C-alpha cells in the first residue's frame, strides 16, 4: 500500500484509494475536468483528471477506486494528476487502510475521560453526564470512535474522544488557578462541548455532514441535548441548565465562528480558550507531521493564514 502521507513530487503512483468527493468542473477554456479528494488512513489528497479519455471509467463518491497518477505540487500542497481510473474490485484492498485513526489508545482515553464524571460533586451534573455518556442510544455507542471534524482537526476515528479529553484536561488544569470558577460546570461543559458532533457528522468512511448537522450544527444539537436530558432529571435547577447551555453555545468564541453567543461566564471563556488552543495546536501538529518540505519550514497553513516553522535549530 502506497499511503498518501508517503507521496512525493515527481513520483508515479498506481494504487487504490477511497474517493471522498467528486466534482465535474470546467476550466477557463471551457474544458470539462474532474476534481477529486482521495483518502486513506494517513490523510487526504486533491486529485485532478484533466483528460476525460476512455481510461477514466465510471465511479462515484465513497467508492474505492484504482488510479494511475503523477504526483505534483500545487500551492505548496501535494496533488495528483490522474491518467487512469477504475472501480476497485473486492479483495484488491483492505478497508482498514482507508479509515484514519488516532495513534493513541482509545480504551485508555475513554476510561480517563469517563473518570472525570466521578470527580463531579453536583449530583445534578453527575447524573446529566451519566445519562448522556452511558445511556444515550447513539452517544453511548459512537462517541469513542467518532471523528471531531470533517477535515479541519482531529478528523479521524477517535478524534472526538482525543480532542474532548485534551480540552477537559486543559480545563481541569485551569480550574483551580482562577477565582470564581465552578469546576463542575467547567468540566461538564468540556466533556460535552462537542458531543453534538456524533449527530452532526456521519460515521466513517463517509465522515460527512448529516442533514441534522447541516441544518442545526453541533452547538445547537448539544444545547438541545442538555435541555432534553436535564428535563428527565427530577429537580434539575433551571439556572444550572442555562449555564451549561451557555458554555455549549458560546464555545466557538465569536459570532463569525458560529457562536450564537459570546462567552459571558468565566467557565465559558476558559472552555472557549481550551477548545481553541487544542484545535489550532493540532492543526499545526498535523501540518508539521504531513509536510514533505525540506528544511525548517513546513509550509503555509491556510486556516491559520501563516507559514509554519518547525522548532529545530
Short mmCIF file of C-alpha atoms in Angstrom, two decimals:
data_model
loop_
_atom_site.label_atom_id
_atom_site.label_comp_id
_atom_site.label_asym_id
_atom_site.label_seq_id
_atom_site.Cartn_x
_atom_site.Cartn_y
_atom_site.Cartn_z
CA UNK A 1 0.00 0.00 0.00
CA UNK A 2 1.35 3.41 -1.04
CA UNK A 3 -0.03 5.78 1.60
CA UNK A 4 -0.85 9.41 0.82
CA UNK A 5 1.48 10.60 3.58
CA UNK A 6 4.39 8.95 1.74
CA UNK A 7 3.77 10.52 -1.69
CA UNK A 8 6.48 12.79 -3.08
CA UNK A 9 6.58 15.15 -6.05
CA UNK A 10 7.54 13.55 -9.36
CA UNK A 11 6.55 10.01 -8.40
CA UNK A 12 4.15 7.84 -10.36
CA UNK A 13 1.58 6.09 -8.19
CA UNK A 14 -0.68 3.17 -9.08
CA UNK A 15 -2.83 2.48 -6.04
CA UNK A 16 -6.32 2.09 -4.57
CA UNK A 17 -7.90 4.99 -2.64
CA UNK A 18 -11.31 5.95 -1.27
CA UNK A 19 -12.94 8.71 -3.34
CA UNK A 20 -14.25 11.16 -0.73
CA UNK A 21 -15.59 13.71 -3.21
CA UNK A 22 -16.05 14.08 -6.96
CA UNK A 23 -16.86 17.27 -8.87
CA UNK A 24 -17.23 17.81 -12.59
CA UNK A 25 -15.93 21.31 -13.36
CA UNK A 26 -15.00 23.45 -16.35
CA UNK A 27 -11.67 25.14 -16.97
CA UNK A 28 -11.41 28.74 -18.13
CA UNK A 29 -11.14 27.39 -21.67
CA UNK A 30 -14.44 25.55 -21.20
CA UNK A 31 -12.91 22.07 -20.97
CA UNK A 32 -14.54 19.59 -18.57
CA UNK A 33 -12.33 18.06 -15.86
CA UNK A 34 -12.81 16.16 -12.59
CA UNK A 35 -11.75 17.41 -9.18
CA UNK A 36 -11.42 14.62 -6.62
CA UNK A 37 -10.49 14.24 -2.98
CA UNK A 38 -8.92 10.86 -2.23
CA UNK A 39 -8.40 9.34 1.21
CA UNK A 40 -6.51 6.64 3.02
CA UNK A 41 -5.83 6.26 6.74
CA UNK A 42 -2.92 8.73 6.61
CA UNK A 43 -4.92 11.63 5.19
CA UNK A 44 -6.46 13.10 2.05
CA UNK A 45 -5.10 14.47 -1.22
CA UNK A 46 -6.59 16.54 -4.04
CA UNK A 47 -6.58 14.91 -7.45
CA UNK A 48 -7.40 16.23 -10.91
CA UNK A 49 -8.45 14.41 -14.08
CA UNK A 50 -7.62 16.82 -16.90
CA UNK A 51 -8.20 14.47 -19.84
CA UNK A 52 -11.52 12.61 -19.92
CA UNK A 53 -10.38 9.64 -22.01
CA UNK A 54 -11.63 6.05 -22.21
CA UNK A 55 -9.15 5.23 -19.43
CA UNK A 56 -11.39 7.11 -16.97
CA UNK A 57 -14.03 4.52 -16.10
CA UNK A 58 -17.31 5.26 -14.28
CA UNK A 59 -17.19 5.62 -10.48
CA UNK A 60 -18.96 7.54 -7.71
CA UNK A 61 -18.18 9.27 -4.41
CA UNK A 62 -17.44 6.99 -1.44
CA UNK A 63 -16.29 4.18 -3.72
CA UNK A 64 -12.86 2.61 -3.74
CA UNK A 65 -11.02 3.34 -6.98
CA UNK A 66 -7.73 2.31 -8.55
CA UNK A 67 -5.78 5.18 -10.07
CA UNK A 68 -2.67 5.71 -12.17
CA UNK A 69 -1.36 9.20 -11.43
CA UNK A 70 1.62 11.52 -11.24
CA UNK A 71 2.41 13.38 -8.01
CA UNK A 72 2.82 17.16 -8.46
CA UNK A 73 2.96 20.17 -6.14
CA UNK A 74 0.34 22.91 -6.36
CA UNK A 75 0.35 25.91 -3.98
CA UNK A 76 2.74 24.05 -1.65
CA UNK A 77 0.43 21.01 -1.40
CA UNK A 78 0.79 17.58 -2.96
CA UNK A 79 -1.71 16.93 -5.77
CA UNK A 80 -2.33 14.02 -8.15
CA UNK A 81 -2.68 14.30 -11.92
CA UNK A 82 -4.71 11.21 -12.74
CA UNK A 83 -4.44 9.43 -16.09
CA UNK A 84 -6.44 6.26 -15.44
CA UNK A 85 -9.27 5.28 -13.06
CA UNK A 86 -11.45 2.25 -12.49
CA UNK A 87 -13.55 0.95 -9.62
CA UNK A 88 -11.57 -1.27 -7.24
CA UNK A 89 -12.57 -4.91 -7.13
CA UNK A 90 -13.42 -6.66 -3.89
CA UNK A 91 -10.33 -8.28 -2.45
CA UNK A 92 -7.96 -5.75 -4.03
CA UNK A 93 -7.96 -3.51 -0.94
CA UNK A 94 -8.27 -3.70 2.84
CA UNK A 95 -10.90 -1.21 4.17
CA UNK A 96 -8.81 -0.73 7.32
CA UNK A 97 -6.17 1.03 5.19
CA UNK A 98 -8.63 3.82 4.37
CA UNK A 99 -10.01 4.82 7.75
CA UNK A 100 -7.72 7.31 9.55
CA UNK A 101 -7.48 6.54 13.25
CA UNK A 102 -5.97 8.14 16.33
CA UNK A 103 -2.49 6.91 17.21
CA UNK A 104 -3.47 6.93 20.89
CA UNK A 105 -5.16 4.12 22.81
CA UNK A 106 -8.91 4.75 22.57
CA UNK A 107 -9.79 2.49 25.50
CA UNK A 108 -7.35 4.27 27.80
CA UNK A 109 -8.52 7.71 26.68
CA UNK A 110 -12.17 6.76 27.16
CA UNK A 111 -11.57 5.42 30.68
CA UNK A 112 -9.69 8.59 31.59
CA UNK A 113 -12.42 10.85 30.25
CA UNK A 114 -15.21 8.90 31.93
CA UNK A 115 -13.19 9.02 35.15
CA UNK A 116 -13.86 12.74 35.33
CA UNK A 117 -17.55 12.02 36.00
CA UNK A 118 -16.59 10.55 39.38
CA UNK A 119 -14.91 13.84 40.33
CA UNK A 120 -18.11 15.88 39.86
CA UNK A 121 -19.66 16.97 43.19
CA UNK A 122 -23.04 18.22 41.93
CA UNK A 123 -25.50 15.29 41.84
CA UNK A 124 -27.42 17.01 39.02
CA UNK A 125 -24.39 17.44 36.76
CA UNK A 126 -23.11 13.96 37.53
CA UNK A 127 -26.50 12.46 36.61
CA UNK A 128 -26.59 14.54 33.41
CA UNK A 129 -23.18 13.25 32.29
CA UNK A 130 -24.07 9.65 33.15
CA UNK A 131 -27.32 9.83 31.19
CA UNK A 132 -25.63 11.28 28.11
CA UNK A 133 -22.44 9.21 28.01
CA UNK A 134 -23.73 5.92 29.41
CA UNK A 135 -27.37 5.74 28.35
CA UNK A 136 -27.92 7.86 25.23
CA UNK A 137 -28.66 5.35 22.42
CA UNK A 138 -26.25 6.95 19.92
CA UNK A 139 -23.61 8.70 22.04
CA UNK A 140 -23.01 5.70 24.32
CA UNK A 141 -22.16 3.59 21.24
CA UNK A 142 -20.45 6.04 18.88
CA UNK A 143 -18.64 8.69 20.94
CA UNK A 144 -15.48 6.63 21.48
CA UNK A 145 -14.75 6.11 17.79
CA UNK A 146 -16.24 9.26 16.23
CA UNK A 147 -14.39 11.95 14.31
CA UNK A 148 -14.15 15.52 15.65
CA UNK A 149 -14.35 17.16 12.23
CA UNK A 150 -14.81 16.56 8.53
CA UNK A 151 -11.36 17.91 7.66
CA UNK A 152 -10.06 20.70 9.93
CA UNK A 153 -8.65 18.96 13.05
CA UNK A 154 -8.90 15.52 14.67
CA UNK A 155 -10.69 14.27 11.53
CA UNK A 156 -10.14 10.57 12.19
CA UNK A 157 -11.60 7.71 14.22
CA UNK A 158 -11.18 8.51 17.89
CA UNK A 159 -10.54 12.16 17.07
CA UNK A 160 -13.58 13.39 19.01
CA UNK A 161 -12.50 11.44 22.09
CA UNK A 162 -8.88 12.63 21.79
CA UNK A 163 -9.92 16.28 21.39
CA UNK A 164 -12.53 16.12 24.18
CA UNK A 165 -10.06 14.58 26.62
CA UNK A 166 -7.43 17.23 25.80
CA UNK A 167 -9.91 20.08 26.30
CA UNK A 168 -11.15 18.53 29.57
CA UNK A 169 -7.58 18.14 30.87
CA UNK A 170 -6.77 21.76 29.98
CA UNK A 171 -9.92 22.93 31.78
CA UNK A 172 -9.09 20.77 34.80
CA UNK A 173 -5.64 22.38 34.88
CA UNK A 174 -7.15 25.88 34.68
CA UNK A 175 -10.00 25.45 37.17
CA UNK A 176 -8.03 25.83 40.45
CA UNK A 177 -5.88 28.65 39.07
CA UNK A 178 -8.63 31.26 38.88
CA UNK A 179 -11.15 32.52 41.42
CA UNK A 180 -14.89 32.18 40.92
CA UNK A 181 -14.63 29.10 38.68
CA UNK A 182 -17.28 26.42 39.22
CA UNK A 183 -15.23 23.32 38.42
CA UNK A 184 -18.29 21.08 38.00
CA UNK A 185 -19.74 23.36 35.31
CA UNK A 186 -16.37 23.74 33.58
CA UNK A 187 -15.52 20.02 33.49
CA UNK A 188 -19.03 19.02 32.40
CA UNK A 189 -19.01 21.67 29.66
CA UNK A 190 -15.61 20.50 28.45
CA UNK A 191 -16.81 16.89 28.27
CA UNK A 192 -19.99 17.89 26.45
CA UNK A 193 -18.83 20.77 24.24
CA UNK A 194 -18.53 18.72 21.02
CA UNK A 195 -20.82 15.81 21.87
CA UNK A 196 -23.28 17.04 19.22
CA UNK A 197 -20.75 16.05 16.56
CA UNK A 198 -21.87 12.45 16.99
CA UNK A 199 -25.11 13.55 15.30
CA UNK A 200 -23.58 16.32 13.16
CA UNK A 201 -21.19 14.02 11.27
CA UNK A 202 -21.77 10.58 9.83
CA UNK A 203 -19.55 7.64 10.70
CA UNK A 204 -16.56 6.59 8.60
CA UNK A 205 -15.93 6.07 5.78
CA UNK A 206 -18.30 8.91 4.85
CA UNK A 207 -17.44 11.28 7.75
CA UNK A 208 -19.64 13.95 6.20
CA UNK A 209 -22.32 16.33 7.45
CA UNK A 210 -25.72 14.80 8.14
CA UNK A 211 -28.97 16.68 7.47
CA UNK A 212 -29.13 17.48 11.19
CA UNK A 213 -25.56 18.71 11.08
CA UNK A 214 -26.17 20.90 8.05
CA UNK A 215 -29.41 22.38 9.40
CA UNK A 216 -28.54 22.79 13.10
CA UNK A 217 -24.84 22.20 13.81
CA UNK A 218 -23.28 20.63 16.88
CA UNK A 219 -23.66 23.69 19.14
CA UNK A 220 -27.45 23.68 18.78
CA UNK A 221 -27.63 19.87 18.86
CA UNK A 222 -25.56 19.83 22.06
CA UNK A 223 -27.62 22.57 23.71
CA UNK A 224 -30.86 20.74 22.93
CA UNK A 225 -29.36 17.52 24.29
CA UNK A 226 -28.55 19.23 27.60
CA UNK A 227 -32.10 20.59 27.84
CA UNK A 228 -33.75 17.28 26.94
CA UNK A 229 -31.60 15.32 29.42
CA UNK A 230 -31.99 17.86 32.23
CA UNK A 231 -35.78 17.69 31.79
CA UNK A 232 -35.68 13.98 32.71
CA UNK A 233 -33.73 14.60 35.94
CA UNK A 234 -36.06 15.47 38.81
CA UNK A 235 -35.35 18.88 40.33
CA UNK A 236 -32.61 19.87 37.86
CA UNK A 237 -32.10 23.60 38.50
CA UNK A 238 -33.05 25.76 35.51
CA UNK A 239 -30.25 28.31 36.16
CA UNK A 240 -27.71 25.46 36.10
CA UNK A 241 -29.18 24.16 32.83
CA UNK A 242 -28.85 27.65 31.32
CA UNK A 243 -25.22 27.99 32.43
CA UNK A 244 -24.33 24.65 30.84
CA UNK A 245 -26.18 25.56 27.65
CA UNK A 246 -24.37 28.90 27.54
CA UNK A 247 -20.99 27.18 27.63
CA UNK A 248 -22.13 24.94 24.78
CA UNK A 249 -23.50 27.77 22.62
CA UNK A 250 -20.55 30.12 23.14
CA UNK A 251 -17.56 27.80 22.94
CA UNK A 252 -16.57 28.91 19.41
CA UNK A 253 -15.94 32.28 20.98
CA UNK A 254 -17.01 34.68 18.23
CA UNK A 255 -20.13 35.25 16.13
CA UNK A 256 -18.08 34.91 12.96
CA UNK A 257 -17.00 31.40 14.00
CA UNK A 258 -20.57 30.18 14.54
CA UNK A 259 -21.22 31.00 18.20
CA UNK A 260 -24.73 32.43 18.68
CA UNK A 261 -23.47 33.89 21.97
CA UNK A 262 -20.15 35.28 23.17
CA UNK A 263 -18.68 33.69 26.34
CA UNK A 264 -20.19 35.59 29.28
CA UNK A 265 -19.12 33.43 32.23
CA UNK A 266 -15.64 32.55 33.41
CA UNK A 267 -16.30 28.87 32.69
CA UNK A 268 -17.47 29.63 29.14
CA UNK A 269 -14.38 31.74 28.48
CA UNK A 270 -11.97 29.08 29.79
CA UNK A 271 -13.77 26.43 27.72
CA UNK A 272 -13.52 28.52 24.56
CA UNK A 273 -9.82 29.16 25.18
CA UNK A 274 -9.10 25.48 25.82
CA UNK A 275 -11.01 24.39 22.72
CA UNK A 276 -9.27 26.99 20.57
CA UNK A 277 -5.85 26.03 21.95
CA UNK A 278 -6.25 22.32 21.31
CA UNK A 279 -7.86 22.65 17.88
CA UNK A 280 -5.34 25.11 16.45
CA UNK A 281 -2.32 23.42 18.00
CA UNK A 282 -3.49 20.14 16.45
CA UNK A 283 -3.69 21.87 13.06
CA UNK A 284 -0.03 22.92 13.43
CA UNK A 285 0.98 19.45 14.63
CA UNK A 286 -0.67 17.81 11.62
CA UNK A 287 0.85 20.41 9.28
CA UNK A 288 4.37 19.60 10.51
CA UNK A 289 3.75 15.84 10.51
CA UNK A 290 2.40 15.76 6.95
CA UNK A 291 4.82 18.27 5.43
CA UNK A 292 7.04 16.99 2.64
CA UNK A 293 9.07 20.23 2.56
CA UNK A 294 12.78 20.01 3.19
CA UNK A 295 14.27 22.32 5.81
CA UNK A 296 12.73 24.08 8.78
CA UNK A 297 9.56 25.48 7.18
CA UNK A 298 6.55 23.15 6.97
CA UNK A 299 4.68 25.44 4.57
CA UNK A 300 1.69 27.79 4.52
CA UNK A 301 -1.32 26.90 6.69
CA UNK A 302 -4.45 28.27 5.02
CA UNK A 303 -6.79 28.27 8.02
CA UNK A 304 -4.26 29.99 10.28
CA UNK A 305 -3.08 32.21 7.39
CA UNK A 306 0.62 31.91 8.14
CA UNK A 307 3.74 29.93 7.37
CA UNK A 308 4.58 27.28 9.96
CA UNK A 309 8.14 26.67 11.09
CA UNK A 310 9.43 23.54 12.81
CA UNK A 311 11.21 24.30 16.07
CA UNK A 312 14.54 22.77 15.08
CA UNK A 313 17.79 24.72 15.29
#
